[in-house]
mmCIF file of C-alpha atoms and ligand atoms in Angstrom:
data_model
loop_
_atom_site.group_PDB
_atom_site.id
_atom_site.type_symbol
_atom_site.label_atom_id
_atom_site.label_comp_id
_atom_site.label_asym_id
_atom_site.label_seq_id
_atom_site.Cartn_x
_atom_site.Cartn_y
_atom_site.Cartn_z
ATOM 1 C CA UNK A 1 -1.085 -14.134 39.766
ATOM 2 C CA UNK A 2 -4.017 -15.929 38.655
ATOM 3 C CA UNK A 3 -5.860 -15.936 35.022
ATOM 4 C CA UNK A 4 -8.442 -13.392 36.840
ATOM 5 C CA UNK A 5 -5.946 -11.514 38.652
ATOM 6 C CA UNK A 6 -3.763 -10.633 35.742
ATOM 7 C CA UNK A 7 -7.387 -9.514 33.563
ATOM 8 C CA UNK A 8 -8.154 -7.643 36.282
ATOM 9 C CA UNK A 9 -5.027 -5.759 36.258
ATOM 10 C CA UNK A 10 -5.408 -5.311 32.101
ATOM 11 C CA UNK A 11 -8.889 -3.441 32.379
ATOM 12 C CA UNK A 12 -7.421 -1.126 34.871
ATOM 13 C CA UNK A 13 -4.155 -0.611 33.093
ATOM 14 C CA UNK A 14 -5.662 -0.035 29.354
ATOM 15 C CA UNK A 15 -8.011 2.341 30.991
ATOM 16 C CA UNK A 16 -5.547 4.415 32.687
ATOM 17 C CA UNK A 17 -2.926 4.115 29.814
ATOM 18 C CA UNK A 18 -5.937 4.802 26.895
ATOM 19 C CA UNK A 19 -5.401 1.618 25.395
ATOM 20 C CA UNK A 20 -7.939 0.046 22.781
ATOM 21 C CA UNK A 21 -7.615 -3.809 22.684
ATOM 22 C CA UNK A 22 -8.320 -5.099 19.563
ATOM 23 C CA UNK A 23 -8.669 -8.544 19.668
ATOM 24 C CA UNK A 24 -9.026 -11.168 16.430
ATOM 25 C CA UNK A 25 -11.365 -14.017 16.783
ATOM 26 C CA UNK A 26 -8.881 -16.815 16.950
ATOM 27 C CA UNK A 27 -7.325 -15.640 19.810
ATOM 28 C CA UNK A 28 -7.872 -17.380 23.166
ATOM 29 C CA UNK A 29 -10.525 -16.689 24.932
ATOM 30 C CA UNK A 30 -8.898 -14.964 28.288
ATOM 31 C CA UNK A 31 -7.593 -12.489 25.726
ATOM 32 C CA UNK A 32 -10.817 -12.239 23.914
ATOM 33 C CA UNK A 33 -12.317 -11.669 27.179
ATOM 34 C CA UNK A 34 -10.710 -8.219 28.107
ATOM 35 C CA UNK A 35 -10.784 -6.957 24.622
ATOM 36 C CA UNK A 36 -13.018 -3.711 23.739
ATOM 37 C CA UNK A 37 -13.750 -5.304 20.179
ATOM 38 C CA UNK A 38 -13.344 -8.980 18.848
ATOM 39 C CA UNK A 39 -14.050 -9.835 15.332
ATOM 40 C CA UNK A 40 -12.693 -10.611 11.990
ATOM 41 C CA UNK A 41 -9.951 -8.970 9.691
ATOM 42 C CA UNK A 42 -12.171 -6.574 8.256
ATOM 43 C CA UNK A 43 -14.643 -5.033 11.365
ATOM 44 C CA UNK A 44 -11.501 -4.909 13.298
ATOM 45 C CA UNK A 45 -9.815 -2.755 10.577
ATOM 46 C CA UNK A 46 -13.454 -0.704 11.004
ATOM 47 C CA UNK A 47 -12.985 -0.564 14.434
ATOM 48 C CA UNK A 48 -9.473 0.685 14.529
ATOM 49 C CA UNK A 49 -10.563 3.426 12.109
ATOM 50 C CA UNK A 50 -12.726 5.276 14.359
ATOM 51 C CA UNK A 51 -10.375 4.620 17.710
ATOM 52 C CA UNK A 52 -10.193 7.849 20.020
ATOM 53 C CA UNK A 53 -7.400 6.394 22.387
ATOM 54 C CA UNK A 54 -3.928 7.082 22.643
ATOM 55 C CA UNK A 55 -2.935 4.014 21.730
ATOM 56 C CA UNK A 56 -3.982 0.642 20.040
ATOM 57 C CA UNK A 57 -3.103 -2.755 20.799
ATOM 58 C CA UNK A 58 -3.890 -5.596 18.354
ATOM 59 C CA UNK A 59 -3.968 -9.259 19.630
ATOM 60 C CA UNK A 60 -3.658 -11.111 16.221
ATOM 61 C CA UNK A 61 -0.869 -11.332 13.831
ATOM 62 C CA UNK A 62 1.458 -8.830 11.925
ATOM 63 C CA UNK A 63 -0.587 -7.561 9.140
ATOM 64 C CA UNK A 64 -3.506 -6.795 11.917
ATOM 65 C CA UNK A 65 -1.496 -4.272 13.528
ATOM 66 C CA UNK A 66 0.302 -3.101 10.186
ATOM 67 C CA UNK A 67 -2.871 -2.561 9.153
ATOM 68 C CA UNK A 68 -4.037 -0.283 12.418
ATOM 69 C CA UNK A 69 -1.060 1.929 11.886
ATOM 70 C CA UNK A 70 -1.879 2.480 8.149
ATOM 71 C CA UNK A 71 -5.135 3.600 9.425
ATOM 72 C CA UNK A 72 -4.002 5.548 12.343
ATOM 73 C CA UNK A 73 -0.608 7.190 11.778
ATOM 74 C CA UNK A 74 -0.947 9.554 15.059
ATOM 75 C CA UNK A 75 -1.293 6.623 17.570
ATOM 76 C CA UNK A 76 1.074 4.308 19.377
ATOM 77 C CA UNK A 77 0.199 1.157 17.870
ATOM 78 C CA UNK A 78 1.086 -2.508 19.371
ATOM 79 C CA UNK A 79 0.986 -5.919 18.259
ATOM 80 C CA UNK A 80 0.702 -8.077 21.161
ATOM 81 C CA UNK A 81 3.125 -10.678 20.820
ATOM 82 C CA UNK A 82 6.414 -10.016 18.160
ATOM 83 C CA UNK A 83 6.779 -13.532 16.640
ATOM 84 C CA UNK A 84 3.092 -13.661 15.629
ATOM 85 C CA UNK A 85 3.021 -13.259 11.696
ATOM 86 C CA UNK A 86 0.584 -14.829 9.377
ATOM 87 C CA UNK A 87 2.575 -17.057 6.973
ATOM 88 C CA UNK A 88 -0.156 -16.758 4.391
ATOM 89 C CA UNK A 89 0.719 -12.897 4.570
ATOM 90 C CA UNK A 90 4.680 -13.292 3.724
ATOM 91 C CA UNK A 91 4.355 -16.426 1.254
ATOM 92 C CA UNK A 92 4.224 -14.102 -2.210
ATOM 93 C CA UNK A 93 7.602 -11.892 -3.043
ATOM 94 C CA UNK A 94 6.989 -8.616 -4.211
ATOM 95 C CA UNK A 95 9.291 -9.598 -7.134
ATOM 96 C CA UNK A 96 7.195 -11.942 -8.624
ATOM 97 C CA UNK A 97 3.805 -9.749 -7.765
ATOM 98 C CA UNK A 98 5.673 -6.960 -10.118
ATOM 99 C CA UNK A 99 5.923 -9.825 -12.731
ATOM 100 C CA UNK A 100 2.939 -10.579 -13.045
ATOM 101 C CA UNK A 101 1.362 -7.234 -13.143
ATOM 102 C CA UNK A 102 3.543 -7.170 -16.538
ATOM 103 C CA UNK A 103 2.053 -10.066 -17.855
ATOM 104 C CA UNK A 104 -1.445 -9.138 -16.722
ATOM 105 C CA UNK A 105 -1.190 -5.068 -17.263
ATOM 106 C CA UNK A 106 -4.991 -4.717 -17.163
ATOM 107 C CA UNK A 107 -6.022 -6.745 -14.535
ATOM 108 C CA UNK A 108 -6.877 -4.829 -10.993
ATOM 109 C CA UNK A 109 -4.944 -6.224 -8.312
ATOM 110 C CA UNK A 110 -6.792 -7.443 -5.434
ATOM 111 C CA UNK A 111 -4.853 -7.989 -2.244
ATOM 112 C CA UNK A 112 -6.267 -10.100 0.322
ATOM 113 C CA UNK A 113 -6.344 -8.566 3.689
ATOM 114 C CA UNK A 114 -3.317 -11.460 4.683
ATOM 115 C CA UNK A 115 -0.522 -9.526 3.178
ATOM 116 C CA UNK A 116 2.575 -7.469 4.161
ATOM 117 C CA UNK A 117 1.949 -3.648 3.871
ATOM 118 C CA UNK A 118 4.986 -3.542 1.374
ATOM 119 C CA UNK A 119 2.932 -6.199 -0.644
ATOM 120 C CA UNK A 120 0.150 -4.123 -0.162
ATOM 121 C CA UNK A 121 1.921 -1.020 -2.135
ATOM 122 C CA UNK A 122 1.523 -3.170 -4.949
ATOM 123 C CA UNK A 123 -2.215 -3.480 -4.988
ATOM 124 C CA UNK A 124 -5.232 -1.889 -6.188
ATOM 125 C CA UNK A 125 -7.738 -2.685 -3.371
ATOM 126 C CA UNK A 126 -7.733 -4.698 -0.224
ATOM 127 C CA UNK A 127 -10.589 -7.610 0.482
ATOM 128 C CA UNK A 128 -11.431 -9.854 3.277
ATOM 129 C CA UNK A 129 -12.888 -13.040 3.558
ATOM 130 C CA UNK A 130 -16.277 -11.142 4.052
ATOM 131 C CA UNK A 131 -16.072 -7.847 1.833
ATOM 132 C CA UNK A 132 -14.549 -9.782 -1.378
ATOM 133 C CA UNK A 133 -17.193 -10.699 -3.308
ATOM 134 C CA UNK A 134 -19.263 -6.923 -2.366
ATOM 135 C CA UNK A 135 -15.783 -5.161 -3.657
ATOM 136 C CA UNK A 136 -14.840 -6.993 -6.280
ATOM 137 C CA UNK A 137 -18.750 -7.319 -8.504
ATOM 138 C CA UNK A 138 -18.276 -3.351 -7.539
ATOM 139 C CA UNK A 139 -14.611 -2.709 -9.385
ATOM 140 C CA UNK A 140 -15.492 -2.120 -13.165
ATOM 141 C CA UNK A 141 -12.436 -4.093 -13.930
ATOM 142 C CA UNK A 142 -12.965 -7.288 -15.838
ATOM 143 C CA UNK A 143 -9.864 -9.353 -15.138
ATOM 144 C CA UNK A 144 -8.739 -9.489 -11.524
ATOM 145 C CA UNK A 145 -5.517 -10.798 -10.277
ATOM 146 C CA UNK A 146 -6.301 -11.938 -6.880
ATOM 147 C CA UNK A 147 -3.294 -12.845 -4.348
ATOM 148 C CA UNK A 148 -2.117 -14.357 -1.985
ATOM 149 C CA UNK A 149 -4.854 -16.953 -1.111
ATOM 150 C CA UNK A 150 -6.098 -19.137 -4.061
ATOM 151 C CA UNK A 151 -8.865 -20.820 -2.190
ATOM 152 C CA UNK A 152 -10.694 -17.469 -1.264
ATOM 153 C CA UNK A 153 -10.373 -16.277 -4.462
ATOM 154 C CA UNK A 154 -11.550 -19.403 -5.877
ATOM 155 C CA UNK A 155 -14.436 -19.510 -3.885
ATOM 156 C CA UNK A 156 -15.361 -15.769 -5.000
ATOM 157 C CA UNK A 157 -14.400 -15.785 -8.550
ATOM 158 C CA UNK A 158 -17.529 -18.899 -8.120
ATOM 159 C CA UNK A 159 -19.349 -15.961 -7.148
ATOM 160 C CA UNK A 160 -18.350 -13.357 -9.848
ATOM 161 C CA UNK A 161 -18.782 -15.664 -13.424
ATOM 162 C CA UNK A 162 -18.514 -12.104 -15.258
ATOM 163 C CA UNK A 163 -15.106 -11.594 -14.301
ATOM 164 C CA UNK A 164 -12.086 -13.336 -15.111
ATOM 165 C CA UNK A 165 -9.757 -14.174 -12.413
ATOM 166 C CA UNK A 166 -5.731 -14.651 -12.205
ATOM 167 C CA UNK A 167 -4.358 -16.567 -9.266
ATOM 168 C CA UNK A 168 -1.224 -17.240 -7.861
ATOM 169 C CA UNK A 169 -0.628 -20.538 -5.587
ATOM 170 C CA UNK A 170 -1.093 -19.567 -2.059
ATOM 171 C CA UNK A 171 -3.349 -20.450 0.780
ATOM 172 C CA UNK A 172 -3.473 -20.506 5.092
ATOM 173 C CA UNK A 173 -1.108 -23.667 6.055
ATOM 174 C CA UNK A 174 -4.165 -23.804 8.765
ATOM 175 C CA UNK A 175 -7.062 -24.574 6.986
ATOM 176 C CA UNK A 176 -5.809 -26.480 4.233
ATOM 177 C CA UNK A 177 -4.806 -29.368 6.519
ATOM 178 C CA UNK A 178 -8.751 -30.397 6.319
ATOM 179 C CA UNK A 179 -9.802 -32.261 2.961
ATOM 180 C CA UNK A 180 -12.697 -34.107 1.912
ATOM 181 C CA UNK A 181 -12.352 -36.925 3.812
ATOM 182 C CA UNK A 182 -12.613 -34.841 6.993
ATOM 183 C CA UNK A 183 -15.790 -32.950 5.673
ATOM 184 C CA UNK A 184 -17.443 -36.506 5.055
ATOM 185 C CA UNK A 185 -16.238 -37.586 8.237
ATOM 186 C CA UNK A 186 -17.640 -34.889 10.030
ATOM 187 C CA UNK A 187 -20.653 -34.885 7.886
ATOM 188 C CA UNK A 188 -21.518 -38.715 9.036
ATOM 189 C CA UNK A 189 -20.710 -38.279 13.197
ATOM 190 C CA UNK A 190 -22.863 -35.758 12.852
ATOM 191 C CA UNK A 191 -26.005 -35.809 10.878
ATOM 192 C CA UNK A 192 -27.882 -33.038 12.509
ATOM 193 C CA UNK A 193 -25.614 -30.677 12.687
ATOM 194 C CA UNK A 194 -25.314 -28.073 9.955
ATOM 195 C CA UNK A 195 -21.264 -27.383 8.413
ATOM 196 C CA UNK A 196 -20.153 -23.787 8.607
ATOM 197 C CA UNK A 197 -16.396 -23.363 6.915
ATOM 198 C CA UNK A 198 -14.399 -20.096 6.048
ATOM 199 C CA UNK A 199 -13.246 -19.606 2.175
ATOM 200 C CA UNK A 200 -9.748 -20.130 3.097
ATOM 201 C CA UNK A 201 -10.460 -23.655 2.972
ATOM 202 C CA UNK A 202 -10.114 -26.331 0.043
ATOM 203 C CA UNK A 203 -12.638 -26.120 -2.409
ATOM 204 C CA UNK A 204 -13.503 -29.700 -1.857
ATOM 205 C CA UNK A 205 -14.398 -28.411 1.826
ATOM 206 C CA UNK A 206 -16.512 -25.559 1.073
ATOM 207 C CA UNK A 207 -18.239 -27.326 -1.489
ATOM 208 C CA UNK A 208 -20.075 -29.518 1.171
ATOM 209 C CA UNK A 209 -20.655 -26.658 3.543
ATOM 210 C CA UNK A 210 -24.185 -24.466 4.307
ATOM 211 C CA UNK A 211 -22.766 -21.565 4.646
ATOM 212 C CA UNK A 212 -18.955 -20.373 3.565
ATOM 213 C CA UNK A 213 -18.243 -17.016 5.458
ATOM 214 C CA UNK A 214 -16.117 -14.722 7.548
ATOM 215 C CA UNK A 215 -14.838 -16.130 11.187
ATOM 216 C CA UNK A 216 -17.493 -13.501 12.310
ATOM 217 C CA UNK A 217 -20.033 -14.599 9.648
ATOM 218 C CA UNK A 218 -19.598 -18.200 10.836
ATOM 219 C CA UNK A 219 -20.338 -16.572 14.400
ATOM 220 C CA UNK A 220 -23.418 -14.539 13.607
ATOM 221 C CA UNK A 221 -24.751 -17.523 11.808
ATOM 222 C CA UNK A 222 -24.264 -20.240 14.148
ATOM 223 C CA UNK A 223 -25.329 -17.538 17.315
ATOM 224 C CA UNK A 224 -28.359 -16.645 15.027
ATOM 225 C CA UNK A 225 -29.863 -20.344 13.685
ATOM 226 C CA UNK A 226 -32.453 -22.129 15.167
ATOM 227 C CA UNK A 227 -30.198 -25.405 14.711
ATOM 228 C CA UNK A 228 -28.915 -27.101 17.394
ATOM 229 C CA UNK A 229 -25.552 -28.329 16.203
ATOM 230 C CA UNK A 230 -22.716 -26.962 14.307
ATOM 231 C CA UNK A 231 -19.391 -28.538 12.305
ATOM 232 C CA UNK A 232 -17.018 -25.118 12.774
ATOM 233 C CA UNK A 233 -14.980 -25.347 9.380
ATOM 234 C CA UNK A 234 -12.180 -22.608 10.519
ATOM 235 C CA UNK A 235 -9.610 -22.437 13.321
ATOM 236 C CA UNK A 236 -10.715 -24.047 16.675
ATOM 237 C CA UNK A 237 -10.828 -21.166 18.814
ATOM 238 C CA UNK A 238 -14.185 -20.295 16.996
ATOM 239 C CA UNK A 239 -15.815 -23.991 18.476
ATOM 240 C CA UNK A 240 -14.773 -22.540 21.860
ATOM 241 C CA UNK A 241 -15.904 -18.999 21.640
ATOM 242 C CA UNK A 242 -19.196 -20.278 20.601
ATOM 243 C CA UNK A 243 -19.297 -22.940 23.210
ATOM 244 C CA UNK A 244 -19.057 -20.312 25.546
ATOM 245 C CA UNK A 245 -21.768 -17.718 24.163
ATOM 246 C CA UNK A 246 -24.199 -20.027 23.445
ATOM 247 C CA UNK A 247 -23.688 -23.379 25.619
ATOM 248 C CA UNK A 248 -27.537 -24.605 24.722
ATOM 249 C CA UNK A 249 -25.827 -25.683 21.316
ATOM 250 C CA UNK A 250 -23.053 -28.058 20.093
ATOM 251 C CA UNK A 251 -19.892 -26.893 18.613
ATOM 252 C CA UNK A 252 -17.989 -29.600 16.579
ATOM 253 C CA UNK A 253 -14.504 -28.932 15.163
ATOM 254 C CA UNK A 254 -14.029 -29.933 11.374
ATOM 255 C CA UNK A 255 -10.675 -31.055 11.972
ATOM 256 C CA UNK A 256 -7.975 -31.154 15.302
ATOM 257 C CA UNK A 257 -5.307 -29.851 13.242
ATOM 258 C CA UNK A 258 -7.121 -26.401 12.466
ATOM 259 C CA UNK A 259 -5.173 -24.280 15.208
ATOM 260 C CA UNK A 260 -3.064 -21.460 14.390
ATOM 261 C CA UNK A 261 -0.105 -21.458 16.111
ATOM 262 C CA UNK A 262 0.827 -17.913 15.290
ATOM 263 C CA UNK A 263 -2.607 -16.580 17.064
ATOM 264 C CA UNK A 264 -2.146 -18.451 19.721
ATOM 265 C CA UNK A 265 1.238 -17.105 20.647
ATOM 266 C CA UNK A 266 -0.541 -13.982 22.638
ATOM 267 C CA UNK A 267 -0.230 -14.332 26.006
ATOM 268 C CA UNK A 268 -2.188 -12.627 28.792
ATOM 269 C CA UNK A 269 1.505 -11.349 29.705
ATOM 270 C CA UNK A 270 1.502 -10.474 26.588
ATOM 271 C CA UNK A 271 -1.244 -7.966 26.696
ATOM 272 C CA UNK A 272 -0.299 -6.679 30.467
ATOM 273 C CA UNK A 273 3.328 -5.952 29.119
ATOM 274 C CA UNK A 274 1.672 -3.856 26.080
ATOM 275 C CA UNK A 275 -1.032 -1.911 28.426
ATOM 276 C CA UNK A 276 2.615 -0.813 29.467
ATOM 277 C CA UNK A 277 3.836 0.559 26.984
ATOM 278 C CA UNK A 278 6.370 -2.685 26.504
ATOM 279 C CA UNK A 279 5.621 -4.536 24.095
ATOM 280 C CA UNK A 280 6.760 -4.095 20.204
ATOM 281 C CA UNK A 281 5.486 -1.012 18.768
ATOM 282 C CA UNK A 282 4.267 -0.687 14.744
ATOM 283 C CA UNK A 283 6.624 1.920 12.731
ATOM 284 C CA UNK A 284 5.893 1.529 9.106
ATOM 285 C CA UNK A 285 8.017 4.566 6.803
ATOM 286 C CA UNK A 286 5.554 7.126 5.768
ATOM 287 C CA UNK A 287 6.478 6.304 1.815
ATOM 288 C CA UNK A 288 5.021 2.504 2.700
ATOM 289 C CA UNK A 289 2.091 3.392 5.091
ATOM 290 C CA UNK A 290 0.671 6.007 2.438
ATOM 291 C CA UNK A 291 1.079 3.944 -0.752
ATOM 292 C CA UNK A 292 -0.152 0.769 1.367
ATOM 293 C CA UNK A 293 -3.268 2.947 2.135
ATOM 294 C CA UNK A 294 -4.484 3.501 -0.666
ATOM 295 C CA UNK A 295 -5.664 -0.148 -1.422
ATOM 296 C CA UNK A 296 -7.409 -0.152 2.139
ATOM 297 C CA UNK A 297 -8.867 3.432 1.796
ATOM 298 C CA UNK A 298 -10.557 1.484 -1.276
ATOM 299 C CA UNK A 299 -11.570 -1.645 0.788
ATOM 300 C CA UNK A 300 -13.740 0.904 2.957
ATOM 301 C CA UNK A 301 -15.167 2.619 0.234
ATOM 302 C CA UNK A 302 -16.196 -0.546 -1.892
ATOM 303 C CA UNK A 303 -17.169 -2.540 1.518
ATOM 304 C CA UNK A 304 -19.072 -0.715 3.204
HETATM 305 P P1 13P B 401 -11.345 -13.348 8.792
HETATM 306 O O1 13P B 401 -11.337 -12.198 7.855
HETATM 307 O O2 13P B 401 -12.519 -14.226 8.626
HETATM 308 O O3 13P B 401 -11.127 -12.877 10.169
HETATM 309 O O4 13P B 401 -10.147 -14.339 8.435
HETATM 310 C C1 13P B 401 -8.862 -13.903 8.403
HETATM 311 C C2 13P B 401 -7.952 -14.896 8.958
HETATM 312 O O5 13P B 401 -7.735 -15.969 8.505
HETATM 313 C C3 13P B 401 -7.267 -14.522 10.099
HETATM 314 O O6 13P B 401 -5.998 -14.755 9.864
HETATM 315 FE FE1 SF4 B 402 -2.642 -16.666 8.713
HETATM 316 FE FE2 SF4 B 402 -4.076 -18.896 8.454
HETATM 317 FE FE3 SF4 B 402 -3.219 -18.148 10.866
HETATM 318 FE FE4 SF4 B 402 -5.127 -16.753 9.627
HETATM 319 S S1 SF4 B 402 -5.266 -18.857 10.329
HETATM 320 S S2 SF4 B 402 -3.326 -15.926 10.689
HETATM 321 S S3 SF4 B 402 -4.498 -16.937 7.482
HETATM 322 S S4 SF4 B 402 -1.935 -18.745 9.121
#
C-alpha cells in the first residue's frame, strides 16, 4: 500500500466506523493530514468535549487519550499507538505529590495538562501551556504549587508576581536539550528571522524569544506575521507543519535534538488498525476518571 493508499482507506474507515481523529501537533504530518482536528493539549481536550461520534481516537501520547475518556465516559476511546507516553507526565510519584500538599496545606495545586489521571486526582485544576497564566491570575489562591514541569511554571509564575509559586523539579526531556548556546546560535545564522519557543523550554531559552506560547500559539503566530522567517523553539514537527501551510516563509529548527520520540511512534498503521476497532482502548475506573475530572472540569471553566 502506498502513504496515499493507506489515508485513503482511513477517511473511509473512520467515517463508516464514527471515528473522530484527534490528532496533536507533533505528530507527523501523514497523520496530521487525515485528522478531523490538530492542535495543542488544551483545544484538543475542547474538541474532544463536544465529539458526537461513537468513538475517539487520539494520535498523541497517554495522558491525551486519558484525558478524552475523562471527558467522554460513554465513548470507545483509543490512543493510537500503546507505547506512546509522555515521560514528563509519569516523572512525579503520587507519594511525594501527597507530601508536599502537607507541607504546603494552603497552596492550590495546579496540575499541568502532562500528568497521569491518578496524578491528576491529586490536583486542584488542570493548565496548559496556553490556559496557565488565564487560570491561574483567575484562582483566588495566593500560593500555588505547580507540578510537574518547572520551566512552564517558571515562565508563568514571571507572569503572576502576586502569587507565590512552589515547584517541584520536572521538565520535557525534549525541550530541555536546547540551552543558550543554541538560542545564540540560532539567533546569529539567522538575523531576520524572529524566535518563537514553547514554555517548556529553559528559561535561558525563552528569555531570548519574541513570543513564548502554545505549539498552536507558535502556529497562529508564525501563520499570522508579516515576517518572513521563523526560529521554531518546540519539537520539529512544528518547522514542518508550517513549511507545509505556508511555504512563502522559512521555518528554522532551534535545535536537531528537539524530536519527541514518543509522538512520533504513531504510525499510519497505527491509525488504520484503530479505525478498526484494534488498537488499545482507554478504561480508566470510574473512582479515578471522576476525581481526575474535577481538576479538568475547572481548566474549562477558568480557560475559557
Ligand atoms: P501544547 O499544550 O503546547 O500542545 O504542549 C504540550 C506538549 O508538550 C505536548 O506534549
Ligand atoms: Fe512529553 Fe515533552 Fe514529548 Fe510533549 S514533547 S509529549 S512534554 S516528552
Amino acid at each position: 500500500m502506498t502513504i496515499r493508499q493507506m489515508q485513503e482507506e482511513i477517511l473511509r474507515l473512520k467515517q463508516q466506523n464514527g471515528v473522530l481523529v484527534l490528532a496533536h501537533s507533533y505528530q507527523r504530518r501523514e497523520i496530521v493530514e487525515i485528522a478531523d482536528f490538530t492542535g495543542d493539549s488544551y483545544a484538543l481536550a475542547l474538541r474532544a468535549k463536544e465529539a458526537k461520534e461513537r468513538a475517539v481516537l487520539m494520535c498523541g501520547v497517554r495522558f491525551m487519550a486519558e484525558t478524552v475518556k475523562i471527558l467522554c465516559p460513554d465513548k470507545r476511546v483509543y490512543l493510537s499507538n500503546a507505547d506512546a507516553g509522555c515521560p514528563m507526565a509519569e516523572q512525579l510519584d503520587p507519594a511525594l505529590l501527597r507530601a508536599l500538599k502537607a507541607e504546603y496545606p494552603d497552596a492550590l495545586v495546579a496540575a499541568y495538562i502532562n500528568t497521569t489521571a491518578e496524578l491528576k486526582t491529586l490536583c486542584d485544576v488542570c493548565v496548559t501551556s496556553s490556559s496557565a497564566e488565564k487560570i491561574l491570575s483567575a484562582v483566588p489562591e495566593k500560593e500555588i504549587l505547580f507540578v510537574p514541569d518547572i520551566n512552564l511554571g517558571r515562565y508563568v509564575a514571571g507572569k503572576l508576581p502576586e502569587k507565590t509559586f512552589r515547584f517541584v523539579q520536572g521538565g520535557c526531556p525534549v525541550h530541555v536539550r536546547a540551552g543558550l548556546r543554541d538560542a545564540e546560535r540560532a539567533r546569529k545564522a539567522h538575523p531576520n528571522a524572529l524566535f518563537l519557543a514553547h514554555p517548556e523550554c529553559l528559561p535561558e531559552v525563552t528569555a531570548r524569544a519574541d513570543y513564548v506560547g502554545s505549539t498552536s500559539g507558535i502556529t497562529e503566530f508564525a501563520k499570522k506575521s508579516d515576517c518572513k522567517e521563523f526560529i521554531i523553539g518546540t519539537e520539529n514537527a512544528i518547522v514542518e507543519h508550517l513549511q507545509f501551510e505556508r511555504p512563502e516563509k522559512k521555518f528554522y529548527p532551534l535545535c536537531k535534538e528537539f524530536v519527541c520520540h514518543n509522538m512520533k511512534l504513531t504510525t499510519l498503521t497505527d491509525v488504520l488498525n484503530c479505525c478498526r476497532g484494534e488498537g488499545e482502548e482507554i478504561d480508566l475506573p470510574e473512582e479515578t476518571r471522576l476525581a481526575a475530572k474535577r481538576c479538568i472540569d475547572r481548566m474549562i471553566a477558568l480557560g475559557g
